[in-house]
Amino acid sequence: MLEKNFDPKTAEPRLYAAWEASGAFAPTSDPAAEPFSIVIPPPNVTGSLHIGHALNNTLQDVLTRFERMRGKAALWLPGTDHAGIATQMVVERQLAEAGNRSRRDMGREEFVAKVWEWKAESGGTITNQLRRLGASCDWSRERFTLDEGLSAAVRKVFVTLHKQKLIYRDKRLVNWDPHFQTAISDIEVEQREVEGAYYHFAYPLEDGSGEVVVATTRPETMLGDTAVAVNAKDPRYAHLIGRAVRLPIVNRPIPIIADDYADPEKGSGAVKITPAHDFNDYQVGKRNNLPLINIFDPQARINENAPKEYLGLDRFAARKKVVAEFEALGLLREIEKTRHAVPHGDRSGVVIEPYLTDQWYVDAKTLAQPAIKAVEEGRTVLEPKNWEKTYFEWMRNIEPWCVSRQLWWGHRIPAWYGPDGKIFVEETEEAAKAAAREHYGHDEPLRQDEDVLDTWFSSGLWPFSTLGWPDKTADLERFYPTHTLVTGFDIIFYWVARMMMLGIHFTGEVPFKRVFFNALVRDAKGAKMSKSKGNVMDPLELVDSYGADALRFTLTAMSGQARDIKLSTQRIEGYRNFGTKLWNATRFTQMNGCARAEGFDPAKVTGVLNRWIVGETARAAQTVTAALEGCGFDEATNGLYRFIWNTYCDWYVELAKPLLNGADEAAKAETQATAAWVLDVILKLLHPVMPYITEELWNQTADLGAPRAEGMLITAQWPVLPSSLIDAAADAEIGLVIASVSEGRSVRAELNVPPSAKPALLVVEATPAQRQVFETNAAVIAQTLRISEVRFEEAIPEGAIPFVVDGATLALPVAQFIDLAAERARLAKEIATHASDIAHVNKKLGNPAFVANAKEEVVEENRERLAESEAAKAKLEGALSRLEAAG
């Protein structure tokens, strides 16, 4: 017999260990099995599980468990990313806290060894946390972006692209982090609102005939200005185009140029152009052949390209000095206070500088073309489909991809420099030396490039490098292309697009057939979670409090294709109660002798209630299967919830009690076998979403009949039930019983009829077939609706509340149990309260200023409140209408 309650704390580790030990996480070796593969979006090796990871990995696990049960060779391949800048920062911070030498004091080799040491001790945190969530990854195939196999793949890809002239070295503008002294990607740049100012500077015309006023939030960059841009259509400046201003402080002439970047409607209409320190200015500089003057060193201090009195100054000290000098020269026209977004390094927290530097670049434009075509042709499908527009816009306007980073932890660029600067790009140092020997005619000392590759470069190879490429492995042959990628839409550019480009280029095939972009998880009010707001929800704490199953079901049920998830502990608690409901229903079936019957055939049951539940089970199996096939996670889980809670636990179990307790032994035996069969199907359908409680119930009910030939639930066969099991006559009969009881209960609740009161249920108008249903099921209706009897009447008596079910007119005579006048007054008062609330919220939402200025979550909260009030008011009005009809 089942324990009274399911205890996740003891069951989850026990069950997970049993799954892993059984080898269930590995794909079946059956060569006839259809492959289904997912590669995990590799979390940073420094990371710990956050709620976004919990959502993303739950959805992957649901798909993997589902396809595994369908008999496919299901591979969910796990791994972690070496996360160059994040990992280097963690180790440097630890060294600093311990009072040890800095990275530069230690030297590259010793420091990298220290990082590997840290990785061995602490790098498995997040993978262990994924196990707690129930992730059924094949841990035997776990990969790391810096392991030897993946490193070999990275070197081969780099060298191949270089030989194909698709990787090259160039001097361009990058996001530069002065703290780490490295280029960083856009995703590592965080825009922060700060207090700042627009400084309006006057640049005198070179001939002394006037001035042009420009505005900037970064005065220090004017030391590198190489032009002033105006719009050719701006009448204020048309006559100045082609002339020059003398750049104050620097004292050099710079041209006034015409460029559409200058907007006559913004500021003075004239824009200072600093091509080496602004991305927009860089484009202007390219169009107009302007010189690029870099005024910063790698630590964002002023370099030798500025006047000597600025040499070595920190950029912010230089800003103050520039402003003071303009004021002293009488050229400071205004300081306009403002709040504006300033880019910061998400790891370092310092202001990022657009910085002109030599880096390695990938010709993304060329690589993007086949990747665009693959989505256009449907070889890779993006879901939800609206993300296609984002993908196409970015890919069609793609810029060269900077892949070098000035770090020590990562894949070191396989390029060696000869004494004259000649570059030899090869997979090994020996190959580079051989190439140099051939070039020079003798051996020359070579120096390897100090830089490492952007982590997105190695993770861009993830779908095929993890399967063994460039070797032609059995896994690569069997599981590539992978089937589905589940990821966040925020990395569509950084990861998805790059996997598409590199996967197609190096394998000739798309890396995945489908990409599902999961939503963002927000707090209960719809606000984005952040530590500063104090609204972050730790998934491990939620697992501790409610169990992994409850969290998984919540995330899956709320992951609709076009909306963010508003996560609340109340929802998680509600879904924990759902698990408890199933547990209790299973205990009930155990106590009533419900056990699997050998040779049970659901198509041969004869009792109307059992025919009905068999059909409902078939419908549920079809709904859940179709939903999971199409990544309709919310549709699948909501279908499961309705079927398990409402159909099985509430109605079937309730309606089966008279049969289980009755004298008809044949009906009892059939009901016991049917209940057990349905429960087995339920456990299978629910397992991908709530694996722990279902596996426990599967195991705990194994002794009720024949031993489970299918073994553990994780590898049991997915139920495939035909539509022929659906019985229209049983549906109609049991449907009428359920609808009558449900509506009768609603009437009782709406009118505050005491639970102890037992009025009769009057059948006033009904077809002969309906009358037969009421006669046949009178006893069960009386028991479930808590009425004295089912009685047939010609008319509705005074004091009886009428209601209609499937065209039949029914009534509950309740006048003797409640004060009709008092109830009418109560309902009218509640309706008025809701009407007032509706008017108040409508006024708010009808105010454009409120909708435009209020936080998104506040507007949404008001919309939900309005919908709830309108629904409640409509329900109360229906109850009042019934009362008035009762006289």
Short mmCIF file of N, CA and C in Angstrom, two decimals, residues 446-583:
data_model
loop_
_atom_site.label_atom_id
_atom_site.label_comp_id
_atom_site.label_asym_id
_atom_site.label_seq_id
_atom_site.Cartn_x
_atom_site.Cartn_y
_atom_site.Cartn_z
N LEU A 446 59.31 31.28 -34.42
CA LEU A 446 57.91 31.69 -34.58
C LEU A 446 57.31 32.05 -33.22
N ARG A 447 56.37 32.97 -33.26
CA ARG A 447 55.66 33.40 -32.04
C ARG A 447 54.18 33.17 -32.24
N GLN A 448 53.56 32.39 -31.35
CA GLN A 448 52.12 32.13 -31.51
C GLN A 448 51.31 33.34 -31.09
N ASP A 449 50.22 33.55 -31.79
CA ASP A 449 49.28 34.63 -31.45
C ASP A 449 48.87 34.48 -29.99
N GLU A 450 48.87 35.59 -29.26
CA GLU A 450 48.54 35.57 -27.83
C GLU A 450 47.05 35.42 -27.57
N ASP A 451 46.22 35.75 -28.56
CA ASP A 451 44.77 35.80 -28.34
C ASP A 451 44.12 34.42 -28.32
N VAL A 452 42.92 34.38 -27.71
CA VAL A 452 42.10 33.17 -27.77
C VAL A 452 40.84 33.49 -28.56
N LEU A 453 40.08 32.46 -28.88
CA LEU A 453 38.87 32.64 -29.66
C LEU A 453 37.67 32.96 -28.79
N ASP A 454 36.79 33.77 -29.34
CA ASP A 454 35.49 34.03 -28.74
C ASP A 454 34.82 32.70 -28.40
N THR A 455 34.22 32.60 -27.21
CA THR A 455 33.57 31.33 -26.83
C THR A 455 32.43 30.98 -27.78
N TRP A 456 31.83 31.98 -28.43
CA TRP A 456 30.75 31.67 -29.38
C TRP A 456 31.28 30.94 -30.61
N PHE A 457 32.58 31.05 -30.85
CA PHE A 457 33.18 30.34 -31.99
C PHE A 457 33.14 28.84 -31.73
N SER A 458 33.62 28.42 -30.57
CA SER A 458 33.62 26.99 -30.27
C SER A 458 32.20 26.47 -30.04
N SER A 459 31.35 27.27 -29.41
CA SER A 459 29.97 26.80 -29.20
C SER A 459 29.18 26.81 -30.51
N GLY A 460 29.65 27.56 -31.51
CA GLY A 460 29.03 27.52 -32.83
C GLY A 460 29.21 26.18 -33.53
N LEU A 461 30.19 25.39 -33.07
CA LEU A 461 30.45 24.06 -33.65
C LEU A 461 29.75 22.96 -32.84
N TRP A 462 29.09 23.34 -31.77
CA TRP A 462 28.59 22.40 -30.75
C TRP A 462 27.79 21.22 -31.31
N PRO A 463 26.83 21.41 -32.24
CA PRO A 463 26.01 20.28 -32.67
C PRO A 463 26.80 19.17 -33.37
N PHE A 464 27.91 19.52 -34.03
CA PHE A 464 28.66 18.47 -34.72
C PHE A 464 29.99 18.13 -34.04
N SER A 465 30.61 19.10 -33.38
CA SER A 465 31.88 18.79 -32.70
C SER A 465 31.65 17.85 -31.52
N THR A 466 30.50 18.00 -30.83
CA THR A 466 30.21 17.14 -29.68
C THR A 466 29.96 15.70 -30.10
N LEU A 467 29.62 15.50 -31.37
CA LEU A 467 29.34 14.15 -31.88
C LEU A 467 30.57 13.52 -32.53
N GLY A 468 31.72 14.21 -32.40
CA GLY A 468 32.97 13.60 -32.83
C GLY A 468 33.62 14.20 -34.06
N TRP A 469 32.94 15.11 -34.77
CA TRP A 469 33.54 15.74 -35.95
C TRP A 469 34.86 16.39 -35.54
N PRO A 470 35.92 16.34 -36.35
CA PRO A 470 35.94 15.99 -37.78
C PRO A 470 36.05 14.50 -38.08
N ASP A 471 36.15 13.66 -37.03
CA ASP A 471 36.16 12.22 -37.30
C ASP A 471 34.76 11.77 -37.72
N LYS A 472 34.70 10.78 -38.54
CA LYS A 472 33.39 10.26 -39.00
C LYS A 472 32.93 9.20 -38.01
N THR A 473 32.45 9.65 -36.86
CA THR A 473 32.06 8.74 -35.79
C THR A 473 30.68 8.16 -36.02
N ALA A 474 30.39 7.07 -35.30
CA ALA A 474 29.05 6.46 -35.38
C ALA A 474 28.00 7.43 -34.87
N ASP A 475 28.33 8.18 -33.81
CA ASP A 475 27.37 9.15 -33.26
C ASP A 475 27.07 10.25 -34.27
N LEU A 476 28.10 10.73 -34.95
CA LEU A 476 27.89 11.79 -35.95
C LEU A 476 26.99 11.28 -37.07
N GLU A 477 27.25 10.07 -37.50
CA GLU A 477 26.47 9.47 -38.58
C GLU A 477 25.02 9.27 -38.15
N ARG A 478 24.82 8.91 -36.89
CA ARG A 478 23.47 8.55 -36.42
C ARG A 478 22.65 9.76 -35.97
N PHE A 479 23.30 10.72 -35.31
CA PHE A 479 22.54 11.76 -34.62
C PHE A 479 22.64 13.16 -35.22
N TYR A 480 23.43 13.31 -36.30
CA TYR A 480 23.52 14.62 -36.96
C TYR A 480 22.88 14.52 -38.33
N PRO A 481 22.03 15.49 -38.72
CA PRO A 481 21.63 16.68 -37.96
C PRO A 481 20.82 16.32 -36.72
N THR A 482 20.95 17.14 -35.69
CA THR A 482 20.13 16.94 -34.51
C THR A 482 18.69 17.32 -34.85
N HIS A 483 17.77 16.93 -33.99
CA HIS A 483 16.36 17.15 -34.32
C HIS A 483 15.86 18.52 -33.86
N THR A 484 15.95 18.77 -32.56
CA THR A 484 15.37 19.99 -31.99
C THR A 484 16.40 20.72 -31.14
N LEU A 485 16.42 22.02 -31.24
CA LEU A 485 17.20 22.86 -30.35
C LEU A 485 16.21 23.68 -29.54
N VAL A 486 16.34 23.65 -28.22
CA VAL A 486 15.50 24.49 -27.35
C VAL A 486 16.41 25.53 -26.73
N THR A 487 16.10 26.80 -26.96
CA THR A 487 16.99 27.85 -26.46
C THR A 487 16.23 29.14 -26.27
N GLY A 488 16.89 30.12 -25.67
CA GLY A 488 16.28 31.43 -25.47
C GLY A 488 16.44 32.29 -26.72
N PHE A 489 15.44 33.12 -26.97
CA PHE A 489 15.48 33.95 -28.17
C PHE A 489 16.57 35.01 -28.10
N ASP A 490 17.08 35.28 -26.89
CA ASP A 490 18.09 36.34 -26.74
C ASP A 490 19.43 35.95 -27.35
N ILE A 491 19.64 34.65 -27.67
CA ILE A 491 20.91 34.28 -28.30
C ILE A 491 20.71 33.77 -29.73
N ILE A 492 19.64 34.22 -30.35
CA ILE A 492 19.39 33.83 -31.75
C ILE A 492 20.54 34.26 -32.66
N PHE A 493 21.14 35.44 -32.37
CA PHE A 493 22.25 35.93 -33.20
C PHE A 493 23.57 35.28 -32.80
N TYR A 494 23.79 35.23 -31.49
CA TYR A 494 25.12 34.85 -30.99
C TYR A 494 25.38 33.37 -31.13
N TRP A 495 24.34 32.56 -31.03
CA TRP A 495 24.57 31.12 -31.03
C TRP A 495 23.82 30.42 -32.17
N VAL A 496 22.51 30.60 -32.24
CA VAL A 496 21.72 29.88 -33.25
C VAL A 496 22.22 30.18 -34.66
N ALA A 497 22.36 31.46 -34.98
CA ALA A 497 22.80 31.84 -36.33
C ALA A 497 24.19 31.30 -36.63
N ARG A 498 25.06 31.31 -35.64
CA ARG A 498 26.44 30.86 -35.88
C ARG A 498 26.52 29.35 -36.03
N MET A 499 25.69 28.63 -35.28
CA MET A 499 25.63 27.17 -35.49
C MET A 499 25.10 26.85 -36.88
N MET A 500 24.13 27.64 -37.34
CA MET A 500 23.59 27.42 -38.68
C MET A 500 24.69 27.65 -39.73
N MET A 501 25.41 28.77 -39.60
CA MET A 501 26.45 29.09 -40.58
C MET A 501 27.55 28.04 -40.62
N LEU A 502 28.07 27.70 -39.45
CA LEU A 502 29.21 26.79 -39.39
C LEU A 502 28.80 25.35 -39.64
N GLY A 503 27.60 24.97 -39.15
CA GLY A 503 27.14 23.61 -39.36
C GLY A 503 26.96 23.29 -40.82
N ILE A 504 26.28 24.18 -41.55
CA ILE A 504 26.06 23.96 -42.97
C ILE A 504 27.38 23.97 -43.74
N HIS A 505 28.25 24.89 -43.38
CA HIS A 505 29.51 25.04 -44.12
C HIS A 505 30.39 23.80 -43.98
N PHE A 506 30.42 23.21 -42.78
CA PHE A 506 31.37 22.12 -42.56
C PHE A 506 30.77 20.72 -42.68
N THR A 507 29.46 20.60 -42.65
CA THR A 507 28.87 19.26 -42.79
C THR A 507 27.99 19.16 -44.04
N GLY A 508 27.62 20.30 -44.60
CA GLY A 508 26.72 20.28 -45.75
C GLY A 508 25.26 20.13 -45.37
N GLU A 509 24.98 20.01 -44.05
CA GLU A 509 23.61 19.85 -43.59
C GLU A 509 23.33 20.83 -42.46
N VAL A 510 22.05 21.15 -42.28
CA VAL A 510 21.67 22.04 -41.17
C VAL A 510 21.98 21.33 -39.85
N PRO A 511 22.30 22.09 -38.79
CA PRO A 511 22.64 21.45 -37.52
C PRO A 511 21.43 20.92 -36.75
N PHE A 512 20.24 21.45 -37.05
CA PHE A 512 19.02 21.00 -36.38
C PHE A 512 17.83 21.25 -37.29
N LYS A 513 16.83 20.40 -37.16
CA LYS A 513 15.65 20.51 -38.02
C LYS A 513 14.65 21.53 -37.48
N ARG A 514 14.71 21.76 -36.18
CA ARG A 514 13.74 22.66 -35.56
C ARG A 514 14.40 23.39 -34.41
N VAL A 515 14.07 24.69 -34.29
CA VAL A 515 14.52 25.48 -33.14
C VAL A 515 13.28 25.98 -32.42
N PHE A 516 13.18 25.65 -31.13
CA PHE A 516 12.07 26.17 -30.33
C PHE A 516 12.63 27.20 -29.36
N PHE A 517 12.12 28.44 -29.48
CA PHE A 517 12.58 29.52 -28.59
C PHE A 517 11.65 29.60 -27.39
N ASN A 518 12.20 29.31 -26.22
CA ASN A 518 11.36 29.37 -25.02
C ASN A 518 11.21 30.82 -24.54
N ALA A 519 10.22 31.03 -23.70
CA ALA A 519 9.90 32.37 -23.22
C ALA A 519 10.84 32.80 -22.09
N LEU A 520 10.66 34.03 -21.65
CA LEU A 520 11.35 34.51 -20.46
C LEU A 520 10.51 34.18 -19.23
N VAL A 521 11.17 33.91 -18.12
CA VAL A 521 10.46 33.71 -16.86
C VAL A 521 10.50 35.02 -16.09
N ARG A 522 9.31 35.51 -15.78
CA ARG A 522 9.19 36.75 -15.00
C ARG A 522 8.56 36.45 -13.65
N ASP A 523 8.48 37.48 -12.79
CA ASP A 523 7.85 37.23 -11.49
C ASP A 523 6.33 37.23 -11.63
N ALA A 524 5.63 37.06 -10.52
CA ALA A 524 4.17 36.88 -10.56
C ALA A 524 3.45 38.08 -11.16
N LYS A 525 4.07 39.27 -11.08
CA LYS A 525 3.44 40.48 -11.63
C LYS A 525 3.90 40.78 -13.05
N GLY A 526 4.75 39.94 -13.59
CA GLY A 526 5.22 40.14 -14.96
C GLY A 526 6.50 40.94 -15.07
N ALA A 527 7.13 41.26 -13.92
CA ALA A 527 8.37 42.04 -13.95
C ALA A 527 9.56 41.11 -14.19
N LYS A 528 10.56 41.61 -14.92
CA LYS A 528 11.76 40.83 -15.16
C LYS A 528 12.48 40.60 -13.83
N MET A 529 12.97 39.40 -13.63
CA MET A 529 13.65 39.09 -12.37
C MET A 529 15.05 39.70 -12.36
N SER A 530 15.39 40.29 -11.22
CA SER A 530 16.74 40.84 -11.05
C SER A 530 17.07 40.88 -9.57
N LYS A 531 18.36 40.74 -9.28
CA LYS A 531 18.80 40.77 -7.89
C LYS A 531 18.47 42.10 -7.24
N SER A 532 18.59 43.19 -8.02
CA SER A 532 18.34 44.52 -7.46
C SER A 532 16.88 44.68 -7.04
N LYS A 533 15.97 44.02 -7.77
CA LYS A 533 14.54 44.10 -7.41
C LYS A 533 14.18 43.14 -6.28
N GLY A 534 15.05 42.19 -6.02
CA GLY A 534 14.77 41.22 -4.97
C GLY A 534 13.69 40.23 -5.33
N ASN A 535 13.46 40.03 -6.63
CA ASN A 535 12.37 39.13 -7.05
C ASN A 535 12.88 37.89 -7.76
N VAL A 536 14.16 37.59 -7.59
CA VAL A 536 14.73 36.40 -8.22
C VAL A 536 14.24 35.15 -7.50
N MET A 537 13.84 34.15 -8.27
CA MET A 537 13.39 32.89 -7.69
C MET A 537 14.43 31.82 -8.00
N ASP A 538 14.99 31.23 -6.95
CA ASP A 538 16.03 30.20 -7.10
C ASP A 538 15.36 28.85 -7.34
N PRO A 539 15.61 28.23 -8.51
CA PRO A 539 14.92 26.96 -8.80
C PRO A 539 15.24 25.86 -7.80
N LEU A 540 16.45 25.87 -7.24
CA LEU A 540 16.80 24.82 -6.29
C LEU A 540 16.05 24.99 -4.97
N GLU A 541 15.82 26.24 -4.58
CA GLU A 541 15.01 26.47 -3.39
C GLU A 541 13.56 26.04 -3.64
N LEU A 542 13.08 26.28 -4.86
CA LEU A 542 11.72 25.86 -5.21
C LEU A 542 11.61 24.34 -5.22
N VAL A 543 12.66 23.67 -5.71
CA VAL A 543 12.67 22.20 -5.69
C VAL A 543 12.67 21.70 -4.25
N ASP A 544 13.45 22.35 -3.40
CA ASP A 544 13.48 21.97 -1.98
C ASP A 544 12.09 22.10 -1.34
N SER A 545 11.39 23.17 -1.70
CA SER A 545 10.10 23.46 -1.06
C SER A 545 8.94 22.65 -1.64
N TYR A 546 8.94 22.47 -2.96
CA TYR A 546 7.76 21.88 -3.60
C TYR A 546 8.04 20.60 -4.38
N GLY A 547 9.31 20.26 -4.55
CA GLY A 547 9.66 19.09 -5.36
C GLY A 547 9.90 19.49 -6.81
N ALA A 548 10.76 18.72 -7.48
CA ALA A 548 11.11 19.03 -8.87
C ALA A 548 9.90 18.92 -9.79
N ASP A 549 9.03 17.92 -9.53
CA ASP A 549 7.88 17.71 -10.41
C ASP A 549 6.98 18.94 -10.47
N ALA A 550 6.71 19.54 -9.33
CA ALA A 550 5.80 20.70 -9.29
C ALA A 550 6.39 21.87 -10.07
N LEU A 551 7.70 22.11 -9.91
CA LEU A 551 8.34 23.19 -10.65
C LEU A 551 8.32 22.88 -12.14
N ARG A 552 8.64 21.66 -12.52
CA ARG A 552 8.66 21.27 -13.93
C ARG A 552 7.27 21.43 -14.56
N PHE A 553 6.24 20.97 -13.86
CA PHE A 553 4.89 21.07 -14.42
C PHE A 553 4.49 22.53 -14.59
N THR A 554 4.83 23.36 -13.60
CA THR A 554 4.50 24.79 -13.67
C THR A 554 5.15 25.43 -14.88
N LEU A 555 6.43 25.22 -15.05
CA LEU A 555 7.16 25.84 -16.16
C LEU A 555 6.64 25.34 -17.51
N THR A 556 6.36 24.06 -17.58
CA THR A 556 5.87 23.49 -18.84
C THR A 556 4.46 23.98 -19.16
N ALA A 557 3.61 24.00 -18.14
CA ALA A 557 2.21 24.41 -18.35
C ALA A 557 2.10 25.87 -18.76
N MET A 558 3.08 26.68 -18.35
CA MET A 558 2.99 28.12 -18.61
C MET A 558 3.83 28.56 -19.80
N SER A 559 4.45 27.58 -20.49
CA SER A 559 5.37 27.96 -21.58
C SER A 559 4.65 28.01 -22.92
N GLY A 560 3.66 28.85 -23.02
CA GLY A 560 2.97 29.06 -24.29
C GLY A 560 3.91 29.67 -25.31
N GLN A 561 3.61 29.52 -26.57
CA GLN A 561 4.54 29.91 -27.62
C GLN A 561 4.72 31.41 -27.78
N ALA A 562 3.85 32.21 -27.23
CA ALA A 562 3.98 33.64 -27.52
C ALA A 562 3.87 34.51 -26.27
N ARG A 563 4.16 33.92 -25.12
CA ARG A 563 4.02 34.76 -23.93
C ARG A 563 5.10 34.43 -22.90
N ASP A 564 5.43 35.42 -22.10
CA ASP A 564 6.37 35.20 -21.01
C ASP A 564 5.66 34.45 -19.88
N ILE A 565 6.46 33.86 -19.02
CA ILE A 565 5.92 33.07 -17.91
C ILE A 565 5.92 33.92 -16.65
N LYS A 566 4.75 34.10 -16.06
CA LYS A 566 4.65 34.79 -14.78
C LYS A 566 4.65 33.74 -13.68
N LEU A 567 5.79 33.60 -13.03
CA LEU A 567 5.97 32.51 -12.09
C LEU A 567 5.64 32.96 -10.67
N SER A 568 4.80 32.19 -10.01
CA SER A 568 4.48 32.49 -8.60
C SER A 568 4.54 31.20 -7.81
N THR A 569 4.85 31.33 -6.54
CA THR A 569 4.91 30.13 -5.69
C THR A 569 3.52 29.52 -5.55
N GLN A 570 2.47 30.34 -5.68
CA GLN A 570 1.10 29.81 -5.58
C GLN A 570 0.83 28.82 -6.71
N ARG A 571 1.33 29.15 -7.93
CA ARG A 571 1.13 28.23 -9.05
C ARG A 571 1.89 26.92 -8.82
N ILE A 572 3.11 27.04 -8.33
CA ILE A 572 3.91 25.84 -8.09
C ILE A 572 3.25 24.98 -7.01
N GLU A 573 2.76 25.64 -5.97
CA GLU A 573 2.06 24.92 -4.90
C GLU A 573 0.82 24.23 -5.45
N GLY A 574 0.11 24.92 -6.36
CA GLY A 574 -1.08 24.35 -6.97
C GLY A 574 -0.77 23.09 -7.75
N TYR A 575 0.34 23.09 -8.47
CA TYR A 575 0.71 21.90 -9.24
C TYR A 575 1.30 20.80 -8.35
N ARG A 576 1.85 21.18 -7.21
CA ARG A 576 2.23 20.14 -6.23
C ARG A 576 0.96 19.44 -5.74
N ASN A 577 -0.10 20.24 -5.51
CA ASN A 577 -1.38 19.66 -5.09
C ASN A 577 -1.94 18.73 -6.17
N PHE A 578 -1.66 19.06 -7.43
CA PHE A 578 -2.08 18.20 -8.54
C PHE A 578 -1.43 16.82 -8.41
N GLY A 579 -0.12 16.83 -8.09
CA GLY A 579 0.57 15.56 -7.87
C GLY A 579 -0.02 14.81 -6.69
N THR A 580 -0.36 15.53 -5.64
CA THR A 580 -0.97 14.91 -4.46
C THR A 580 -2.32 14.30 -4.81
N LYS A 581 -3.07 15.00 -5.66
CA LYS A 581 -4.38 14.49 -6.10
C LYS A 581 -4.22 13.14 -6.80
N LEU A 582 -3.22 13.05 -7.68
CA LEU A 582 -2.97 11.79 -8.38
C LEU A 582 -2.54 10.71 -7.40
N TRP A 583 -1.68 11.07 -6.46
CA TRP A 583 -1.21 10.12 -5.45
C TRP A 583 -2.40 9.56 -4.66
#
